[in-house]
Coordinates of C-alpha atoms in Angstrom, one line a residue:
X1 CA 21.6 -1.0 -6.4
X2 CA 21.1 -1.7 -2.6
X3 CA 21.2 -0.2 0.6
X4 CA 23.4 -2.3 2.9
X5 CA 21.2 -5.6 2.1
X6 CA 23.2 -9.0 2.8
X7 CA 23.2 -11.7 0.7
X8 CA 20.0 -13.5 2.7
X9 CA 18.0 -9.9 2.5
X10 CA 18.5 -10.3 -1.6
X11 CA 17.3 -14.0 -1.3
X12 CA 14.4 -13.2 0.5
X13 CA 13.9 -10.2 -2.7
X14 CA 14.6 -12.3 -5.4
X15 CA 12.4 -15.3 -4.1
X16 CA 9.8 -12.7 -4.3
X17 CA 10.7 -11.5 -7.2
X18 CA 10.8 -15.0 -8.6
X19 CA 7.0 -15.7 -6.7
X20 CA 5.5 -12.2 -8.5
X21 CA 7.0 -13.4 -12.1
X22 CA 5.6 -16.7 -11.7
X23 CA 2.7 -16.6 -9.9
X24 CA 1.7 -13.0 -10.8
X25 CA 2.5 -12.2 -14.1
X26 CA 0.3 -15.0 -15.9
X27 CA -3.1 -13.5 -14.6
X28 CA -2.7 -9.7 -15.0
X29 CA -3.8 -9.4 -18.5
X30 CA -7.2 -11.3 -17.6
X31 CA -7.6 -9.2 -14.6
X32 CA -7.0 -6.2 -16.6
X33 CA -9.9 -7.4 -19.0
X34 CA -12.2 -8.2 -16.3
X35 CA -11.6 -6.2 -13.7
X36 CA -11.6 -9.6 -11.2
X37 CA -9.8 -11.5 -9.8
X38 CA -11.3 -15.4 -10.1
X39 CA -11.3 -17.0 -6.5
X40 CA -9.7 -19.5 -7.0
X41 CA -6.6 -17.9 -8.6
X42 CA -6.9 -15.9 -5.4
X43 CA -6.7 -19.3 -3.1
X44 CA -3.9 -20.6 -5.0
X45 CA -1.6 -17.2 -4.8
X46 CA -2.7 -17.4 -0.8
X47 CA -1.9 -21.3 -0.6
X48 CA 1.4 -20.8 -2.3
X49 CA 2.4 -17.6 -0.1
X50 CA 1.3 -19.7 3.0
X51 CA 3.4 -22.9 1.8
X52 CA 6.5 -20.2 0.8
X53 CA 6.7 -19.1 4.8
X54 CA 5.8 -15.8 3.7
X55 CA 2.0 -15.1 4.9
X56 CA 2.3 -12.2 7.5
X57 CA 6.0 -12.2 6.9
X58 CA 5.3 -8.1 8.0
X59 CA 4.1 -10.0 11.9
X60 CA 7.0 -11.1 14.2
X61 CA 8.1 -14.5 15.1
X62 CA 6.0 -14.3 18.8
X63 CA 2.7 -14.9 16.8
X64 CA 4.4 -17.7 14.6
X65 CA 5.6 -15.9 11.4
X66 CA 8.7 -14.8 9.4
X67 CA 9.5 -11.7 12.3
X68 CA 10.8 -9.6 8.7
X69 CA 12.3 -6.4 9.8
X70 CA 11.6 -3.3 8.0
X71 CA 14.5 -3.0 5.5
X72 CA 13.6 -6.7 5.0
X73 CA 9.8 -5.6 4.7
X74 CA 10.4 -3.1 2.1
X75 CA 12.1 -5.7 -0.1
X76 CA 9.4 -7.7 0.3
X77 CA 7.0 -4.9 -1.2
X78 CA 9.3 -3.3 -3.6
X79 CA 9.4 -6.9 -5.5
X80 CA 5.5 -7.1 -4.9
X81 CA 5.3 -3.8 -7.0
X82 CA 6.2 -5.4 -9.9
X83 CA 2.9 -7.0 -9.9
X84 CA -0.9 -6.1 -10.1
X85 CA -2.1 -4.7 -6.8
X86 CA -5.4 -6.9 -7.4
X87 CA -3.5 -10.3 -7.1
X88 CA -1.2 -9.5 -5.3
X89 CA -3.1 -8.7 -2.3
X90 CA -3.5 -12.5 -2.0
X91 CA 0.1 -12.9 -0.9
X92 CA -1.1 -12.1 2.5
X93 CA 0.4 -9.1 5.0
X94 CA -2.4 -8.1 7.3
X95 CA -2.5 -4.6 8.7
X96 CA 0.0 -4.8 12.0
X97 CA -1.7 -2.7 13.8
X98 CA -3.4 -6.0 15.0
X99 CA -0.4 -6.5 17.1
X100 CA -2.5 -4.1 19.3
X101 CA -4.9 -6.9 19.8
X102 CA -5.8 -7.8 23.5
X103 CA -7.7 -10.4 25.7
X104 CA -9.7 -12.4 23.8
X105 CA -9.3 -10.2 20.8
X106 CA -6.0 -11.9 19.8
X107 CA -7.5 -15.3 19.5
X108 CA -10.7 -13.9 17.5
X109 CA -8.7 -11.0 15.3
X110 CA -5.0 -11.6 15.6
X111 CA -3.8 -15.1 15.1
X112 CA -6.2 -16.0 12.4
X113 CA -5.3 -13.4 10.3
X114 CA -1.3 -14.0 10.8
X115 CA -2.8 -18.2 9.7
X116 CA -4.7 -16.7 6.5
X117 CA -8.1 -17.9 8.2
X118 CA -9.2 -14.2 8.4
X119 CA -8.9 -11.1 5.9
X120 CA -8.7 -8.1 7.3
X121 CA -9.0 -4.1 5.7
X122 CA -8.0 -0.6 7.3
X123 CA -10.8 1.8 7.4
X124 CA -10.5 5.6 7.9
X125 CA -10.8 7.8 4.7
X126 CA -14.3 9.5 4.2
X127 CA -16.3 11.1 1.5
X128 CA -15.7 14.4 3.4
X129 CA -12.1 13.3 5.3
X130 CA -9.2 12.2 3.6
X131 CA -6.1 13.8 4.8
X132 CA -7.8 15.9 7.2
X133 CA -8.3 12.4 9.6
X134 CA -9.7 14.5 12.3
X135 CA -12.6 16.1 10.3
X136 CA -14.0 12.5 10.3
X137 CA -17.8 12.6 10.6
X138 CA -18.1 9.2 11.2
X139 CA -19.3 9.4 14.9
X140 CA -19.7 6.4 17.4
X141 CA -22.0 7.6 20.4
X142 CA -22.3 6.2 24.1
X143 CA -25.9 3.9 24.4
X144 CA -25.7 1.6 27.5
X145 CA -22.9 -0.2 27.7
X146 CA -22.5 -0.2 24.4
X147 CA -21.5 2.6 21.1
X148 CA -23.8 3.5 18.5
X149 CA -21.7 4.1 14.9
X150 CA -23.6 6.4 12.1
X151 CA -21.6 7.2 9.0
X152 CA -19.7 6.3 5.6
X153 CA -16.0 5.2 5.0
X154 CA -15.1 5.1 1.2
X155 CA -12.1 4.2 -0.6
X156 CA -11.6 1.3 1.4
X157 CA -9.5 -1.4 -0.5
X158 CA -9.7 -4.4 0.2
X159 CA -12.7 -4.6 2.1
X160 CA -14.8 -7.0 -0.6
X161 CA -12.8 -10.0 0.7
X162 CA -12.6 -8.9 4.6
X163 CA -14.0 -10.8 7.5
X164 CA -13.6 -7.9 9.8
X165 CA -12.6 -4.1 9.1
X166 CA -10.1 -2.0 11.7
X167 CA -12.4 1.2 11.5
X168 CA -11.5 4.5 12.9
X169 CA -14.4 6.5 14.4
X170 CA -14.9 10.1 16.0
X171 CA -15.6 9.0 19.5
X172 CA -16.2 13.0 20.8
X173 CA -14.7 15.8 20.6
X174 CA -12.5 18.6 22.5
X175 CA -12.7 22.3 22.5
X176 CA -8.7 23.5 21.9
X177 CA -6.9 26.9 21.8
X178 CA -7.6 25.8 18.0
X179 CA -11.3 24.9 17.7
X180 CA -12.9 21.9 18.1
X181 CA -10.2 19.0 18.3
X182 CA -11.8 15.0 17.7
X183 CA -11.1 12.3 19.4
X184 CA -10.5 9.1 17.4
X185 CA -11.3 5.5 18.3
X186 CA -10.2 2.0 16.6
X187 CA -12.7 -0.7 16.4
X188 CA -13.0 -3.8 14.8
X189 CA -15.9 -4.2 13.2
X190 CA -17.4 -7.9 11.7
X191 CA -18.3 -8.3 8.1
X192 CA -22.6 -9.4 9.1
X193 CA -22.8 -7.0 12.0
X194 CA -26.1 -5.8 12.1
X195 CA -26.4 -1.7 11.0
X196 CA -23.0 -2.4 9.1
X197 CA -23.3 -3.0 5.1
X198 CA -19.9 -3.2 2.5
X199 CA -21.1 -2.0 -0.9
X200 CA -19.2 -1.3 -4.2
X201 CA -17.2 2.2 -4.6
X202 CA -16.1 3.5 -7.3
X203 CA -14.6 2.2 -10.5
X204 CA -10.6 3.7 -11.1
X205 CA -8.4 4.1 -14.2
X206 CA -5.7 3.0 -11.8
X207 CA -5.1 -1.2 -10.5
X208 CA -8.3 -2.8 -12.1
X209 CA -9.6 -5.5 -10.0
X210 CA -7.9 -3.9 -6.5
X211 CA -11.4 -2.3 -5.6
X212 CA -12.0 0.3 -3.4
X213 CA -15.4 0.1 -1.7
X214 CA -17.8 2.0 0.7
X215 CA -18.5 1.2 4.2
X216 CA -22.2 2.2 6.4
X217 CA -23.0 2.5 9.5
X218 CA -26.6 2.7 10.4
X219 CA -27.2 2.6 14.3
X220 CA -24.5 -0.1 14.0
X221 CA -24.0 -1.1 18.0
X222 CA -20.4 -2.3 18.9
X223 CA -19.4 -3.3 22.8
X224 CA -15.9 -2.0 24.2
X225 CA -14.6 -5.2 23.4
X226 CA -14.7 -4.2 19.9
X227 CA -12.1 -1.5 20.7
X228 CA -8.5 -1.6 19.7
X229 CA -6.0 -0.1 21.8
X230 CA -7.9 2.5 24.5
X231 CA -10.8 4.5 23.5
X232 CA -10.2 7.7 22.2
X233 CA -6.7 6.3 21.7
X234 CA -7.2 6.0 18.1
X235 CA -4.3 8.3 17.0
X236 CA -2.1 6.5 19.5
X237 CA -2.3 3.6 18.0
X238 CA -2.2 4.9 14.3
X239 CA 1.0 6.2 15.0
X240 CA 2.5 3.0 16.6
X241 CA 1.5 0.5 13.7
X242 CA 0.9 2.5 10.7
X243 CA 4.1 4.3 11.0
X244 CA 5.7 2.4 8.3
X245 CA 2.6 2.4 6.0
X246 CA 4.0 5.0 3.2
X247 CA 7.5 3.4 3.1
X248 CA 5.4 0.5 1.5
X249 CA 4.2 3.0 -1.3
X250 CA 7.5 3.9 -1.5
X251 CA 8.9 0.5 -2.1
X252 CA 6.0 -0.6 -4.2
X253 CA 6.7 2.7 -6.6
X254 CA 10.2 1.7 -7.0
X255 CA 9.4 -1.9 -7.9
X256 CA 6.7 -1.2 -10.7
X257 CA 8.5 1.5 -12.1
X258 CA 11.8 -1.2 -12.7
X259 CA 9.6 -3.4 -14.5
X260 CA 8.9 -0.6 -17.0
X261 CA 12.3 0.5 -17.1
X262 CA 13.3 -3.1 -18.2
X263 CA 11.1 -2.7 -21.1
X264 CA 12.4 0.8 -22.1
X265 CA 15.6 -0.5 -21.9
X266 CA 15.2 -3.8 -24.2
X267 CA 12.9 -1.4 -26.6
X268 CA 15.3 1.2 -26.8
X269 CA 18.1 -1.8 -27.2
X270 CA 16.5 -3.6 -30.3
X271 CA 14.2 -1.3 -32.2
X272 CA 15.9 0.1 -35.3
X273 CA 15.2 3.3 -36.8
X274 CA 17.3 5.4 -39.4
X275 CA 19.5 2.4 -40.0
X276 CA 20.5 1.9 -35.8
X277 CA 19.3 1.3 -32.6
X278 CA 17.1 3.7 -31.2
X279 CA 19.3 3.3 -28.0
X280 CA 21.8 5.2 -29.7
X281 CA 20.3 8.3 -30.4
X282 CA 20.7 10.7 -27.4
X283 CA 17.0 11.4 -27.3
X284 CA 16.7 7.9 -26.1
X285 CA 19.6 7.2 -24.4
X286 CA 19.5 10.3 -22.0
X287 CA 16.4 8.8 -21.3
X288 CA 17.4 5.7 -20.3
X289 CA 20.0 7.2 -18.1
X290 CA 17.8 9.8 -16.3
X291 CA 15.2 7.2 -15.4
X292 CA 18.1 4.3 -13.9
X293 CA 19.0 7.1 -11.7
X294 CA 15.9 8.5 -10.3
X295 CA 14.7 4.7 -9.7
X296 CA 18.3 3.9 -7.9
X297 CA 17.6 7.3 -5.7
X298 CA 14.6 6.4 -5.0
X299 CA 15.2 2.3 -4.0
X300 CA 18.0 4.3 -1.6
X301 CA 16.0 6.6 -0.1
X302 CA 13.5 4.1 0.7
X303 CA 15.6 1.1 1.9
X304 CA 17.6 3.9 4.0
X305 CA 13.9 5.2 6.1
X306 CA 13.4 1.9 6.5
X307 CA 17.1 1.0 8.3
X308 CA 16.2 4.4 10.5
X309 CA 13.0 2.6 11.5
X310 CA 15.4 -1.0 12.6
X311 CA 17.7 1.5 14.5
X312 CA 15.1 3.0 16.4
X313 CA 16.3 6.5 15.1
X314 CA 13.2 9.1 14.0
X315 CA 11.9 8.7 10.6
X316 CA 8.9 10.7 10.1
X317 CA 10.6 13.0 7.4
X318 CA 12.9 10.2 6.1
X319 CA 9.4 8.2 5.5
X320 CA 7.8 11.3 3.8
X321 CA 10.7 11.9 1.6
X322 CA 10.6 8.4 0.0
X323 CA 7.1 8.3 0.0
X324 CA 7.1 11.9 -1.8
X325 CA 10.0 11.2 -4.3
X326 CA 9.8 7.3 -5.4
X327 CA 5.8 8.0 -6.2
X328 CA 6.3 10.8 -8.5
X329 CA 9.4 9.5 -9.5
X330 CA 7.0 6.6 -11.1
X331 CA 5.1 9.0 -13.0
X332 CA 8.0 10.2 -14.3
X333 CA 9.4 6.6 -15.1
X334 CA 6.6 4.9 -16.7
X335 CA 5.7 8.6 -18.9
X336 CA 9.2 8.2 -20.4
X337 CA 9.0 4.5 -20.7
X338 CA 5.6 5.1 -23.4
X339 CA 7.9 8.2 -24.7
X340 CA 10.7 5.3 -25.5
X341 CA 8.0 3.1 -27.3
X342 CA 6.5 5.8 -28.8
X343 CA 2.8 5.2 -30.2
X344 CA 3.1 1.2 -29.1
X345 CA 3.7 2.3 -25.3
X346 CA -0.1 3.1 -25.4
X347 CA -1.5 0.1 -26.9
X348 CA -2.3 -2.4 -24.9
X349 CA 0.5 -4.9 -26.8
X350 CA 2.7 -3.7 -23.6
X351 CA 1.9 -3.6 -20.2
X352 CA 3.3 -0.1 -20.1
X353 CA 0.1 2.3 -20.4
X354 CA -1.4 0.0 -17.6
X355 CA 1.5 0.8 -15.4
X356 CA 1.1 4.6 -16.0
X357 CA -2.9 4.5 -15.1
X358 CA -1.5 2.6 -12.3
X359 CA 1.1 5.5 -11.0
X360 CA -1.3 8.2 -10.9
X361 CA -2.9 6.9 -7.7
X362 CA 0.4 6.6 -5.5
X363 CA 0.4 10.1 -5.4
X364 CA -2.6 10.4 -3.4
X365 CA -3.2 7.5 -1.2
X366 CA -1.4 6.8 2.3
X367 CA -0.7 11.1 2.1
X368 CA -0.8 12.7 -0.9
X369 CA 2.4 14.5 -1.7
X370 CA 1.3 18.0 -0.9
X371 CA 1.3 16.5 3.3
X372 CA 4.2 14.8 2.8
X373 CA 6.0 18.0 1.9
X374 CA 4.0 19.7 4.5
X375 CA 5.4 17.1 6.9
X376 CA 9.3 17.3 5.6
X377 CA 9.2 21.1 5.9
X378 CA 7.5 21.1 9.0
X379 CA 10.2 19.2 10.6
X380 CA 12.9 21.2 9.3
X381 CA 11.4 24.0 10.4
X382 CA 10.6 23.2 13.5
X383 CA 13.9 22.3 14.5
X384 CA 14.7 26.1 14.1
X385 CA 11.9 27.6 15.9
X386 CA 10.1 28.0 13.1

């Protein structure tokens, strides 16, 4: 089921589709095991991306690459899904918030991370600030001409293979009608700098080998030239780039949890029990029917955010709602596709227990789905002075 996608949208899906099956699929199971992911399988998924034309295919034709819009975009990530989050992160789309790049910082930062000569991660999630972004405590204070950064980012995926990290830092603070407001800064920040160390987080039931690490700052000095966007203009430029960030959960939720319907559905079409298929007992079969449509809502609901984004209409609850409904929709999806299989859905025969560790954590990450109902209601709310 699609959401007004023309024929050369679907080509650009199932050429990924075709790329995760082939180029993905062979290595999960020995990532699973080891919990890595081998460089050199990781230069070959980046060399092959690269050689596809679809490197940065999230960056826009002006800095050389595929200019994908966001319906196209969410295609795009809803065939990655299918795959292991640990590989593949090699197929390359840098955070776009780099667009903000300026000066020199476009040549340094920028283009070589749309080329694949630079990695880049997103850091902003602390030990003591997850979806409260403003109770940061990660502070960055004025020394010279220069700012002094003391803290700890944690949860930061992606941040073992990064050249440079887009960090956002509490650069002071107002005093509001509502307490104590902070003001947020974006910086880039080098792998090497001095007073700046990447270390191993913690270890997760959910995408083995897709680490999460922890990021500190000891009297780390950074000039304004490491600034993105204006300082204390942090927000400002969250909100212009990392708009569309959850409408990639989205899409990725939908993705993975087709993959495990296709194996519910060819279980529940050739295992026999009591003399039949088990596909024909209602138990099953109701099943089966319940989880094609909650994964068709959700593709719809996601692919349609995204088209509000291309029209320039507002998303912000549109975003949420995918965001909210295709990630628990996966839980649901891949909890029925082990019921299905019965015992065998939880060995590791199938792929399918992996794929229900995997769903827990889309719940959570890029706004767990207690603020993004806090963000749909507010809005309706709102709207009637409430």
């Amino acid at each position: 089921m699609q959401y007004g996608v023309s024929d050369e949208q679907e080509m650009i899906a199932s050429t990924v589709r075709s790329f995760v099956e082939n180029e993905i699929y062979p290595h999960e199971e020995m990532v699973e095991r080891t919990g890595e992911v081998p460089q050199e399988i990781a230069d070959e998924i980046k060399r092959k991306t690269i050689e596809l034309g679809f490197y940065a295919c999230n960056f826009p034709e002006s800095v050389g690459c595929a200019g994908l819009n966001h319906l196209e975009f969410a295609l795009v990530e809803r065939e990655l899904g299918r795959g292991s989050m640990a590989l593949n992160h090699f197929f390359g789309r840098p955070q776009n918030i780099l667009m903000a790049c300026e000066g020199e910082q476009v040549e340094r930062y920028l283009m070589p991370a749309v080329r694949g000569e630079k990695t880049d991660a997103l850091a902003m999630t602390e030990p003591g600030a997850g979806s409260d972004v403003r109770g940061m405590k990660c502070a960055a204070v004025r020394d010279g001409g220069d700012w002094v950064v003391n803290g700890t980012k944690h949860f930061i995926s992606g941040a073992e293979h990064a050249d440079f990290i887009i960090v956002f830092i509490a650069t002071g603070e107002d005093q509001t009608s509502k307490g104590p407001k902070k003001r947020i800064t974006a910086f880039l920040v080098d792998r090497g700098t001095p007073g700046f160390t990447i270390r191993d987080g913690y270890k997760s039931v959910s995408h083995r080998g897709y680490k999460n690490m922890v990021l500190d700052f000891d009297d780390c000095r950074l000039p304004d030239a490491q600034v993105l966007g204006e300082i204390d203009g942090g927000f400002d430029v969250m909100n212009t780039w990392l708009y569309a960030t959850r409408i990639t959960v989205a899409a990725m939720s939908v993705g993975r949890a087709r993959r495990a319907f296709d194996y519910a559905l060819d279980y529940a079409a050739t295992r026999e029990q009591f003399g039949q298929k088990i596909g024909k007992f209602q138990g099953v079969s109701f099943q089966i029917a319940d989880m094609i449509t909650e994964i068709d809502a959700a593709d719809l609901l996601t692919l349609a955010a995204a088209d509000r984004l291309d029209k320039g209409l507002p998303a912000n609850r549109e975003i949420a709602s995918a965001k909210l409904y295709a990630s628990e929709m996966l839980a649901r999806v891949t909890d029925a596709a082990i019921q299905v299989h019965g015992g065998m859905g939880l060995m590791d025969d199938y792929p399918l227990e992996r794929f229900w560790r995997d769903a827990r954590v889309e719940r959570i990450w890029d706004g767990t789905s207690e603020i993004q109902r806090h963000i749909i209601s507010r809005d309706l709310l709102r709207a009637l002075g409430a």
